[in-house]
PDB file of C-alpha atoms and ligand atoms in Angstrom:
ATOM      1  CA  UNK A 208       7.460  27.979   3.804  1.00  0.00           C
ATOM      2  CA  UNK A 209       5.518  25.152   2.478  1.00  0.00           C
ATOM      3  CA  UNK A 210       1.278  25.026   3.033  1.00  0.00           C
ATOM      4  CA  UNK A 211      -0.486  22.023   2.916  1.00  0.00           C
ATOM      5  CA  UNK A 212      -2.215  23.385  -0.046  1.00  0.00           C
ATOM      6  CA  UNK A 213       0.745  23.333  -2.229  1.00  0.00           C
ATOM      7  CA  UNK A 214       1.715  19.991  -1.787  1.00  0.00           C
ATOM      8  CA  UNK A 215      -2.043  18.576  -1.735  1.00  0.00           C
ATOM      9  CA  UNK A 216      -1.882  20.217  -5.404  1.00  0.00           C
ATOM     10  CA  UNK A 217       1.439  18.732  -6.254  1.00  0.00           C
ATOM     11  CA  UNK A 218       0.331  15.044  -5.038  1.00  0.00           C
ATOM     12  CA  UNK A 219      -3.640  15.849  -6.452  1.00  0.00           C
ATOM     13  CA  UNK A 220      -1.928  15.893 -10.065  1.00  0.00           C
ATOM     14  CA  UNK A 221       1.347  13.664  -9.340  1.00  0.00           C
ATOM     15  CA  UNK A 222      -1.185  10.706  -7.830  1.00  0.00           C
ATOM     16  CA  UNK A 223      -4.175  12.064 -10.352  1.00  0.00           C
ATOM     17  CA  UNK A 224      -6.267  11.754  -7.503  1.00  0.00           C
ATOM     18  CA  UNK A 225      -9.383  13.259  -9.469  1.00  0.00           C
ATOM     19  CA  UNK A 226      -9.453  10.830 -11.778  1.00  0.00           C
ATOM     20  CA  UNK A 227      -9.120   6.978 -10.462  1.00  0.00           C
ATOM     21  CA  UNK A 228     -12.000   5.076  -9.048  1.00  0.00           C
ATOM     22  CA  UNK A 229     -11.748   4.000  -5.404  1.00  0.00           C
ATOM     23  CA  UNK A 230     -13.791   2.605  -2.895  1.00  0.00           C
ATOM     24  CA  UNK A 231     -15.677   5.191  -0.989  1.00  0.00           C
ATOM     25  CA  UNK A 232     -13.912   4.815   2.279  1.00  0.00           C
ATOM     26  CA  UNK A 233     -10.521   5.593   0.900  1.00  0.00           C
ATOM     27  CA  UNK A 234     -11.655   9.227   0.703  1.00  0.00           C
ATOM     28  CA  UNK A 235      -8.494  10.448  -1.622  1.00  0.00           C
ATOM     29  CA  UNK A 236      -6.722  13.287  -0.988  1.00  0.00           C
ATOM     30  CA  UNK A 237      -6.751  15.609   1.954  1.00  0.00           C
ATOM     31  CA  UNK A 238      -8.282  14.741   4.956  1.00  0.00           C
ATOM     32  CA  UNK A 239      -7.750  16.560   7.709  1.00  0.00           C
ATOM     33  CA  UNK A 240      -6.562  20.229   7.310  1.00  0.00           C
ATOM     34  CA  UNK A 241      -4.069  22.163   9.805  1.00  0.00           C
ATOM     35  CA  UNK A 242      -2.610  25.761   9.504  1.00  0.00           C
ATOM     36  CA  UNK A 243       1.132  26.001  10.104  1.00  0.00           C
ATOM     37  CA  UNK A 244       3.351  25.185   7.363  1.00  0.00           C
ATOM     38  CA  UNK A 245       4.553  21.988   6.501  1.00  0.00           C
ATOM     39  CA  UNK A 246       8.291  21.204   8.713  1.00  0.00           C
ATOM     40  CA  UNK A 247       8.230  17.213   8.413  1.00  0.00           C
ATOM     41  CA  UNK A 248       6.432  14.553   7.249  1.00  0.00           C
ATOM     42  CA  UNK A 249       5.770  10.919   8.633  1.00  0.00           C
ATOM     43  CA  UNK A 250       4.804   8.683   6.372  1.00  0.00           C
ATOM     44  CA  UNK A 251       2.542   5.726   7.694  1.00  0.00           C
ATOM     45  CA  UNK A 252       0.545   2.536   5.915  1.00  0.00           C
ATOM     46  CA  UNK A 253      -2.412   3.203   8.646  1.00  0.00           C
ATOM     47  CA  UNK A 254      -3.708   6.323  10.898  1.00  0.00           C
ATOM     48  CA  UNK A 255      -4.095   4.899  14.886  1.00  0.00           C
ATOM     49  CA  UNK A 256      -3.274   6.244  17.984  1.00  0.00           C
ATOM     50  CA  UNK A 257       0.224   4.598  17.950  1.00  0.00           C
ATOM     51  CA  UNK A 258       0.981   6.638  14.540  1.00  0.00           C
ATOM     52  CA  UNK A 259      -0.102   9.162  15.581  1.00  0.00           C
ATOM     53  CA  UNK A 260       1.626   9.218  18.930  1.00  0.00           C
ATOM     54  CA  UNK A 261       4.702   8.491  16.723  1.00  0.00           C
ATOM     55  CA  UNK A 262       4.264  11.530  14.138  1.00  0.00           C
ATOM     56  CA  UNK A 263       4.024  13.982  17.493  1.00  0.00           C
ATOM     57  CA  UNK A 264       7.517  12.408  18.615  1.00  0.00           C
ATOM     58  CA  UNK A 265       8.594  13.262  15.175  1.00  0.00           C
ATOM     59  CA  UNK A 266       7.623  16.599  15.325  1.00  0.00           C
ATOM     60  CA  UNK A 267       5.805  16.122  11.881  1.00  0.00           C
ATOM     61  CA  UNK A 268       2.746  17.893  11.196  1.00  0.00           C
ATOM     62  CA  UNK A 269       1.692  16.329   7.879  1.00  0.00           C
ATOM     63  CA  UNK A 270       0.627  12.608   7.738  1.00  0.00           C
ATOM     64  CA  UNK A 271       0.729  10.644   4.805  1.00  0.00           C
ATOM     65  CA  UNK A 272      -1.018   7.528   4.815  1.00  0.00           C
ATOM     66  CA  UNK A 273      -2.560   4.740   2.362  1.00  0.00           C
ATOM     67  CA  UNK A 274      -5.903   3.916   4.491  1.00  0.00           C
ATOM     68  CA  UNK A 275      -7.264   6.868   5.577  1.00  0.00           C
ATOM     69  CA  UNK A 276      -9.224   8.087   8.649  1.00  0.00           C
ATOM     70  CA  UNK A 277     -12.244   7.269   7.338  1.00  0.00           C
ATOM     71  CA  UNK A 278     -11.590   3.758   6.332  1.00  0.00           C
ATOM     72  CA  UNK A 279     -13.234   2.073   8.809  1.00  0.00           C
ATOM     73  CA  UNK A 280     -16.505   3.873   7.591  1.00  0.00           C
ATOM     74  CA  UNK A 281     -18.744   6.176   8.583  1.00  0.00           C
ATOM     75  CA  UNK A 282     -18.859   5.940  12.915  1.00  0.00           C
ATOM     76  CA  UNK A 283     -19.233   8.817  15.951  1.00  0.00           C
ATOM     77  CA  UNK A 284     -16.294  10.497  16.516  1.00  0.00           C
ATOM     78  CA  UNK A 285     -16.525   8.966  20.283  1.00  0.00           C
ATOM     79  CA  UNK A 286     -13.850   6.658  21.950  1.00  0.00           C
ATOM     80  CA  UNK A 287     -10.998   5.794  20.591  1.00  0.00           C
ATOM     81  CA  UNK A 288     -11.830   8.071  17.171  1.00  0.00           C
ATOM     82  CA  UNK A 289     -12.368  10.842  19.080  1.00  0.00           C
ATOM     83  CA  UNK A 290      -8.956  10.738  20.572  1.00  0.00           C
ATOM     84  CA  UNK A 291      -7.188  10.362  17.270  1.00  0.00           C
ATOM     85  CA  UNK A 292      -9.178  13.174  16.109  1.00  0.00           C
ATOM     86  CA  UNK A 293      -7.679  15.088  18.804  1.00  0.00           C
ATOM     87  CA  UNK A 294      -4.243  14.408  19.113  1.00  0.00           C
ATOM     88  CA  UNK A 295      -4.141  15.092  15.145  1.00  0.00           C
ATOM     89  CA  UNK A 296      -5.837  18.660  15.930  1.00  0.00           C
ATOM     90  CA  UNK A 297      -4.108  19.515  19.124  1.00  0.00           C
ATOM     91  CA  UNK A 298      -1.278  19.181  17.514  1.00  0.00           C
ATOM     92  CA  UNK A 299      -1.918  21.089  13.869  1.00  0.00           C
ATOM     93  CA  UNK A 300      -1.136  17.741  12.148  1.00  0.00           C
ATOM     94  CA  UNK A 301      -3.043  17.662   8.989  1.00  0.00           C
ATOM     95  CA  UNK A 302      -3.703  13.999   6.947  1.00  0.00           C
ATOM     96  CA  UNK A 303      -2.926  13.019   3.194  1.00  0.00           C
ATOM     97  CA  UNK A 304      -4.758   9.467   2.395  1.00  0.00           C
ATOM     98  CA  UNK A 305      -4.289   7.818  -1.147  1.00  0.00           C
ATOM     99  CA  UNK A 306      -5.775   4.331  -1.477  1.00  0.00           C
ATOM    100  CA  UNK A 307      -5.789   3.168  -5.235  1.00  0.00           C
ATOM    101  CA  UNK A 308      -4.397   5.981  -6.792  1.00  0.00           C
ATOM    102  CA  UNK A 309      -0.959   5.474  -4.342  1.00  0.00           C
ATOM    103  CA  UNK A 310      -1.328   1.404  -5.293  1.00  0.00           C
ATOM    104  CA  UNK A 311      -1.562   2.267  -9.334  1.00  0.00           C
ATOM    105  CA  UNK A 312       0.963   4.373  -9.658  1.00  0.00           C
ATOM    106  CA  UNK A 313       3.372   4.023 -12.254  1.00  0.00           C
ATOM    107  CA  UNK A 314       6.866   4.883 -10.569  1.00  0.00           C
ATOM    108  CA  UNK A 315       5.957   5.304  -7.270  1.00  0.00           C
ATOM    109  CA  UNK A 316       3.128   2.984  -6.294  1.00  0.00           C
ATOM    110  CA  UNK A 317       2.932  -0.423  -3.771  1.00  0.00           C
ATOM    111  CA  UNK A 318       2.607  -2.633  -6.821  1.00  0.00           C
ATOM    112  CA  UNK A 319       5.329  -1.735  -8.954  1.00  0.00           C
ATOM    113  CA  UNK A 320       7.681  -1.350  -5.981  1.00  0.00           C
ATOM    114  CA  UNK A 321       6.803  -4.674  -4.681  1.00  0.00           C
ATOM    115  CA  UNK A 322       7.435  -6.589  -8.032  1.00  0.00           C
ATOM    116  CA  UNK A 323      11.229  -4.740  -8.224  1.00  0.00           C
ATOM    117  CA  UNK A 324      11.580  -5.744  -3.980  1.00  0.00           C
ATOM    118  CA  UNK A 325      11.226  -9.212  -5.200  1.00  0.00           C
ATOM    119  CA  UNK A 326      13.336  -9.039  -8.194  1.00  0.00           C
ATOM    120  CA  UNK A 327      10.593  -8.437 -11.063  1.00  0.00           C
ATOM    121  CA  UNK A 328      10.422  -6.536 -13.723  1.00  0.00           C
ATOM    122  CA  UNK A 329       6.551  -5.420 -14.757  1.00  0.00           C
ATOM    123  CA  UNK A 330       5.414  -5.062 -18.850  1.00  0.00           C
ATOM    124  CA  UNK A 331       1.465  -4.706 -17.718  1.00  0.00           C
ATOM    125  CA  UNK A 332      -1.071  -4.150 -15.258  1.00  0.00           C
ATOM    126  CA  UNK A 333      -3.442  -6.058 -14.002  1.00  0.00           C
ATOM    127  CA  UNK A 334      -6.108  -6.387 -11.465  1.00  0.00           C
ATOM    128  CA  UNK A 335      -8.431  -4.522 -13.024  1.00  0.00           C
ATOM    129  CA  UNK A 336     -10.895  -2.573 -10.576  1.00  0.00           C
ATOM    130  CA  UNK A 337     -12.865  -0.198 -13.057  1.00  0.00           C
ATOM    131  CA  UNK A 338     -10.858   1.845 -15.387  1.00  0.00           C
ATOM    132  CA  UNK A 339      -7.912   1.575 -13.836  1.00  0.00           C
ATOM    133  CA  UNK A 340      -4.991  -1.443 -13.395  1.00  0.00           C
ATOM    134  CA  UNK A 341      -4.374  -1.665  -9.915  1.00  0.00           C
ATOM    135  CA  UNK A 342      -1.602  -4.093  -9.969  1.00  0.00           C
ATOM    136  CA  UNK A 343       0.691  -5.377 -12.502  1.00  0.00           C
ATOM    137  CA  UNK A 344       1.914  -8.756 -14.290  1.00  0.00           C
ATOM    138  CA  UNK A 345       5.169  -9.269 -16.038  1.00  0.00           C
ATOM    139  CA  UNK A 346       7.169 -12.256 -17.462  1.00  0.00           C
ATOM    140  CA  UNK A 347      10.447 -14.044 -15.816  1.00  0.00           C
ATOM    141  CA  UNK A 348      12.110 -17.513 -15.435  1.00  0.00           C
ATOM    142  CA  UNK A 349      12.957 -18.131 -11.440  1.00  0.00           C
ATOM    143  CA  UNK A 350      12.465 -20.914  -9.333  1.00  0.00           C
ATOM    144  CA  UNK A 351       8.772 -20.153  -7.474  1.00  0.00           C
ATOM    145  CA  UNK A 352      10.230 -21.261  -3.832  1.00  0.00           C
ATOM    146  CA  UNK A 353      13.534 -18.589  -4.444  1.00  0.00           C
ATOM    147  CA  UNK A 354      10.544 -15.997  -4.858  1.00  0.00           C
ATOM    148  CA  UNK A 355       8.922 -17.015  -1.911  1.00  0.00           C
ATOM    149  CA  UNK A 356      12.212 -16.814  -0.196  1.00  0.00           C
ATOM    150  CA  UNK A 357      12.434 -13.425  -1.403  1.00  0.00           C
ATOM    151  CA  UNK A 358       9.129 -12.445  -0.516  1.00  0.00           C
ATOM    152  CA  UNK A 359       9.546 -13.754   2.987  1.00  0.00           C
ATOM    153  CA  UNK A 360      12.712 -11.676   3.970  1.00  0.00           C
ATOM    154  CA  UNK A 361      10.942  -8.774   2.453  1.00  0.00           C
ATOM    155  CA  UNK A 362       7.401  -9.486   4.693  1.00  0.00           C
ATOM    156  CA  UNK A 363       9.654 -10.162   7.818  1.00  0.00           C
ATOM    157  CA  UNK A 364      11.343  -6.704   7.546  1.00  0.00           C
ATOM    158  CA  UNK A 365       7.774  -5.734   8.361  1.00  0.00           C
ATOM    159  CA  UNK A 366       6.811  -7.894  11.267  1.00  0.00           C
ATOM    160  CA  UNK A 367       4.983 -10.516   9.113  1.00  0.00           C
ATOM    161  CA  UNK A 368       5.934 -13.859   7.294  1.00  0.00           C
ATOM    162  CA  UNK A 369       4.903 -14.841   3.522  1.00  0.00           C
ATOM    163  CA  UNK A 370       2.831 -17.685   2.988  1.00  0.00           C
ATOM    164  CA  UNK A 371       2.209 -19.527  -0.123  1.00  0.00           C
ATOM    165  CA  UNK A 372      -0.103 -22.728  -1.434  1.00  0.00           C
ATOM    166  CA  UNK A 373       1.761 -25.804  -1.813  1.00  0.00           C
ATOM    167  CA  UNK A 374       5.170 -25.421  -4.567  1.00  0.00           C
ATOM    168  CA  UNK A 375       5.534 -28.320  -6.737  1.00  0.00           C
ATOM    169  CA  UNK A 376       9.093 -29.144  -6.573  1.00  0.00           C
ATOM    170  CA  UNK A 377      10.818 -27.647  -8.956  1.00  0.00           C
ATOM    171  CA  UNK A 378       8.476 -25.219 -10.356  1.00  0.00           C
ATOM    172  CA  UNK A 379       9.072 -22.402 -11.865  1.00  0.00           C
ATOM    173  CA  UNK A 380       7.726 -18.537 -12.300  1.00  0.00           C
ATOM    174  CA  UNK A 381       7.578 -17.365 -16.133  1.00  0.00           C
ATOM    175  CA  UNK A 382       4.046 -14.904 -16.026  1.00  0.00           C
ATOM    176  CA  UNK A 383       3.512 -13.415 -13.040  1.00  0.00           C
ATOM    177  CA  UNK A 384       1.618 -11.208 -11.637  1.00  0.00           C
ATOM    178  CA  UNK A 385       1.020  -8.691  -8.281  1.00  0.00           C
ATOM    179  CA  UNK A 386      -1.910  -7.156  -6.580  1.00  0.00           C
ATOM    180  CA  UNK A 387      -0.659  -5.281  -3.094  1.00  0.00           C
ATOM    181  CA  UNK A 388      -2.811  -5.213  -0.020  1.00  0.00           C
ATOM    182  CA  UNK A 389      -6.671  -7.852  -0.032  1.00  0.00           C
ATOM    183  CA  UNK A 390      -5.088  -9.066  -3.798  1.00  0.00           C
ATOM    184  CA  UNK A 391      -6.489 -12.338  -3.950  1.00  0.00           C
ATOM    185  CA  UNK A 392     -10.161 -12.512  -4.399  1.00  0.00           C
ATOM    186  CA  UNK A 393     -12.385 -14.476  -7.135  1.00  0.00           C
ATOM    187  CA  UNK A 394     -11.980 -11.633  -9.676  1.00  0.00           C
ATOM    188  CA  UNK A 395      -7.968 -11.806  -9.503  1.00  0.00           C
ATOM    189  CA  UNK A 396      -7.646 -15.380  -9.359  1.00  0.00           C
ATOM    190  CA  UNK A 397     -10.207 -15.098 -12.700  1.00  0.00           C
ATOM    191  CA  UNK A 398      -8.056 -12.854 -14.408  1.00  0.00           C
ATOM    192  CA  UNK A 399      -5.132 -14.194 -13.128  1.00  0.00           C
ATOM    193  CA  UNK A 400      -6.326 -17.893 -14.919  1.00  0.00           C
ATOM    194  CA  UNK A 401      -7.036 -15.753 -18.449  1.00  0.00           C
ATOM    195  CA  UNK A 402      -3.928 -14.459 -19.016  1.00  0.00           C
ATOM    196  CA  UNK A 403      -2.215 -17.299 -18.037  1.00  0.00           C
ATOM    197  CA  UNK A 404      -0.200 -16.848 -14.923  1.00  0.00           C
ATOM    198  CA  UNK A 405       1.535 -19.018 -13.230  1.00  0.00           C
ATOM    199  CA  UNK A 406       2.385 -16.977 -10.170  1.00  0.00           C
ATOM    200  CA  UNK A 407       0.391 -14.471  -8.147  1.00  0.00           C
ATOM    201  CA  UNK A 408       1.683 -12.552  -5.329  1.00  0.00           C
ATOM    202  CA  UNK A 409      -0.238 -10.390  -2.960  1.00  0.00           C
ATOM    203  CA  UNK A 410      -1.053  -8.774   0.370  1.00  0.00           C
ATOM    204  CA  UNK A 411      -3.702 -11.271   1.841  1.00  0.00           C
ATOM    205  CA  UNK A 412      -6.777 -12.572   0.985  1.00  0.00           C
ATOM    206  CA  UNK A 413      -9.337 -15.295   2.062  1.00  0.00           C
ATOM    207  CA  UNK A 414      -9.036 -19.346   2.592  1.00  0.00           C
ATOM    208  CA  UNK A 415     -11.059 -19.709  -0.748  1.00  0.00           C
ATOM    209  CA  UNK A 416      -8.636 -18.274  -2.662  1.00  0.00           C
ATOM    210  CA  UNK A 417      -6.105 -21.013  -2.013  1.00  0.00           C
ATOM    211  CA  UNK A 418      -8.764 -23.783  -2.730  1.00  0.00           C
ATOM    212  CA  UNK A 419      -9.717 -22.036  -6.172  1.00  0.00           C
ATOM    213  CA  UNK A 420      -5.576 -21.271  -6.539  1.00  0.00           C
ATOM    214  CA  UNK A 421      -4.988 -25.037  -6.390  1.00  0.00           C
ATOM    215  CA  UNK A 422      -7.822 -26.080  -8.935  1.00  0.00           C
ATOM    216  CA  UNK A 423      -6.565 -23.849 -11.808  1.00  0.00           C
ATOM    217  CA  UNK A 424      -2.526 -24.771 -11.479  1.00  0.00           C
ATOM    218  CA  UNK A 425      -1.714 -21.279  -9.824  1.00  0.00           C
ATOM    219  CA  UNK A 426       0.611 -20.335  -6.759  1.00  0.00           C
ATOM    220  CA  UNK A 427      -0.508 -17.947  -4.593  1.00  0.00           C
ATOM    221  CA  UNK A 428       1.963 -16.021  -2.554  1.00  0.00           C
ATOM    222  CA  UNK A 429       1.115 -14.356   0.415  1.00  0.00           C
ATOM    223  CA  UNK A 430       3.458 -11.385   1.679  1.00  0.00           C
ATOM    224  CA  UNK A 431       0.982  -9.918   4.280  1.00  0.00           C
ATOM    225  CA  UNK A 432      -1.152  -7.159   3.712  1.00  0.00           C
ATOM    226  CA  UNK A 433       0.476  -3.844   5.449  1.00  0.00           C
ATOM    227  CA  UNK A 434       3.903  -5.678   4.604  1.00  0.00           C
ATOM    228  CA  UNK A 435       3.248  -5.065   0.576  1.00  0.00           C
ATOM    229  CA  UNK A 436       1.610  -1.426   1.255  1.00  0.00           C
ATOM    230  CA  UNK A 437       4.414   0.185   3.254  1.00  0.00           C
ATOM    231  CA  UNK A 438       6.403   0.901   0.241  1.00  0.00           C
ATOM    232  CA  UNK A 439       3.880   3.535  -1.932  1.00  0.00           C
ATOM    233  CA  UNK A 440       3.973   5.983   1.624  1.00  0.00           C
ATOM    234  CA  UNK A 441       7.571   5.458   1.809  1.00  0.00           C
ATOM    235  CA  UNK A 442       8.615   6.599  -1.690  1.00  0.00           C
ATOM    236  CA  UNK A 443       5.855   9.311  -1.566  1.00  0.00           C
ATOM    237  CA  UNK A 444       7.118  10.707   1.053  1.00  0.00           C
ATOM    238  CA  UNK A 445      10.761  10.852  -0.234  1.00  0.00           C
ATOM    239  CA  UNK A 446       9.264  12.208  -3.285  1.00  0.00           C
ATOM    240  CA  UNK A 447       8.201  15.211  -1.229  1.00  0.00           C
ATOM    241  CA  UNK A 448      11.561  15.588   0.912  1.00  0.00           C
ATOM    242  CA  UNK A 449      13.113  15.786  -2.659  1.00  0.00           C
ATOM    243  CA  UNK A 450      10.886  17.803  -4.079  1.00  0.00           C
ATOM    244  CA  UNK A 451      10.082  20.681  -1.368  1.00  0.00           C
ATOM    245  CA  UNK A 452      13.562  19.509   0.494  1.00  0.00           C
ATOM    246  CA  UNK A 453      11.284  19.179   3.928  1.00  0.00           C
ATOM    247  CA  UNK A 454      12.636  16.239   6.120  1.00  0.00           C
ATOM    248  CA  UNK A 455      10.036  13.061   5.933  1.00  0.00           C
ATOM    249  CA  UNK A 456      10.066  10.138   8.184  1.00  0.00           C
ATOM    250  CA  UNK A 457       8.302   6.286   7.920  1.00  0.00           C
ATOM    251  CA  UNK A 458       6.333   5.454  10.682  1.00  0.00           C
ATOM    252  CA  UNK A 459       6.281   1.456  11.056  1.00  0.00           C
ATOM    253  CA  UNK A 460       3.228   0.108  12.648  1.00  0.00           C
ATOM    254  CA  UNK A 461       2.938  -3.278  11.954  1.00  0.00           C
ATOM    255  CA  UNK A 462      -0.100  -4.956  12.041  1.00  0.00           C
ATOM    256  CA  UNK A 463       0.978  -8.804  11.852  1.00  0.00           C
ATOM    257  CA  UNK A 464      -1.057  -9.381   9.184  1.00  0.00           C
TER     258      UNK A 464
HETATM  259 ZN1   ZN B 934      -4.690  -1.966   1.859  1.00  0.00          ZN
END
């Protein structure tokens, strides 16, 4: 017999959820509290009704998910909020979110996981959001359109496509780096231009960034947001089934984007 408490401790200290910076909407940690023990756990990138509806099917009472409830902000528990408040109570289904910690982690976070999907092998971090790396960067020698082949089988086992600005014919990746989830923004492409890479694969991000991408000589490769952040959950939640030997299952829910 398994609480909630036990494995919120185990993950607080696995994820060191005290301890990394995070926007204030992520909310780390636990977020919703229930009262039986833990039996299964589904694993999901986002909480909505549908994942929800899905965990209940699953009989799982803990959710484990990478954007929280609260990530749309602060809003009434009315509408459709209120009903995914109540489906999660009704049915004694408490919620684990982890944002950055979940994307920074080491072994079992998005970024690292995404880099060895697509055949790369990490040395560093990068994206640097405070005092923490968020993503990583590493060095290789493949052909840039055979890793965005690679990316693209992995985004359409996820409902999405990859995208990427315009590949030179012929060119090739040798420093690399990846940033899960909104990656591409002025401050990675900045970074990504002073330590020299050539190749810079993330979730999503806005037009501008493959304008700016062009100008400095970079590729930009984009796998689709909940496509690159459905991997962190996944191995979390195995991490637990190993761990406390209860039965986990991944909820997919994907957006299209
Ligand atoms: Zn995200």
């Amino acid at each position: 017999m398994t609480h909630l408490a036990t494995i919120a401790r185990h993950l607080d200290a696995l994820l060191d959820t005290a301890s990394v910076p995070d926007y204030p909407g992520a909310l780390n940690g636990v977020q919703l509290a229930n009262r039986a023990p833990i039996h299964r756990i589904a694993a999901a990138v986002d909480v909505s009704k549908r994942v929800i509806e899905d965990a209940i099917r699953a009989q799982a009472n803990l959710l484990l998910v990478h954007h929280g409830m609260f990530w749309g902000g602060t809003q009434p528990v009315t509408g459709a909020a209120y009903e995914r408040l109540r489906l999660l109570i009704e049915h004694d289904i408490a919620v684990y979110s982890s944002h950055l910690p979940l994307d920074a982690h080491t072994t079992l976070g998005n970024n690292v996981l995404l880099a060895h999907a697509l055949g790369l092998e990490p040395n560093a971090g990068f994206a640097r959001y405070r005092t923490i790396d968020v993503g990583v960067r590493g060095e290789g020698d493949v052909e840039t359109a055979e890793l965005w082949r690679r990316a693209d089988t992995f985004a359409r086992l996820h409902g999405g496509i990859a995208r990427s600005t315009p590949i030179p014919q012929g060119h090739r990746t040798r420093r690399w780096a990846v940033c899960t989830g909104a990656g591409a923004s002025s401050e990675t492409l900045r970074e990504a231009e002073t330590s020299g890479i050539d190749t810079l694969v993330v979730g999503e991000g806005p037009h501008h960034t493959a304008v700016a991408a062009d100008d400095i000589g970079l590729i930009v490769v984009y796998v689709g947001h909940y496509a690159t952040e459905t991997l962190g959950v996944r191995a979390l939640a195995d991490h637990l089934t190993t761990t406390f030997g209860i039965p986990s299952t991944f909820i997919a829910a994907p957006t299209g984007l």
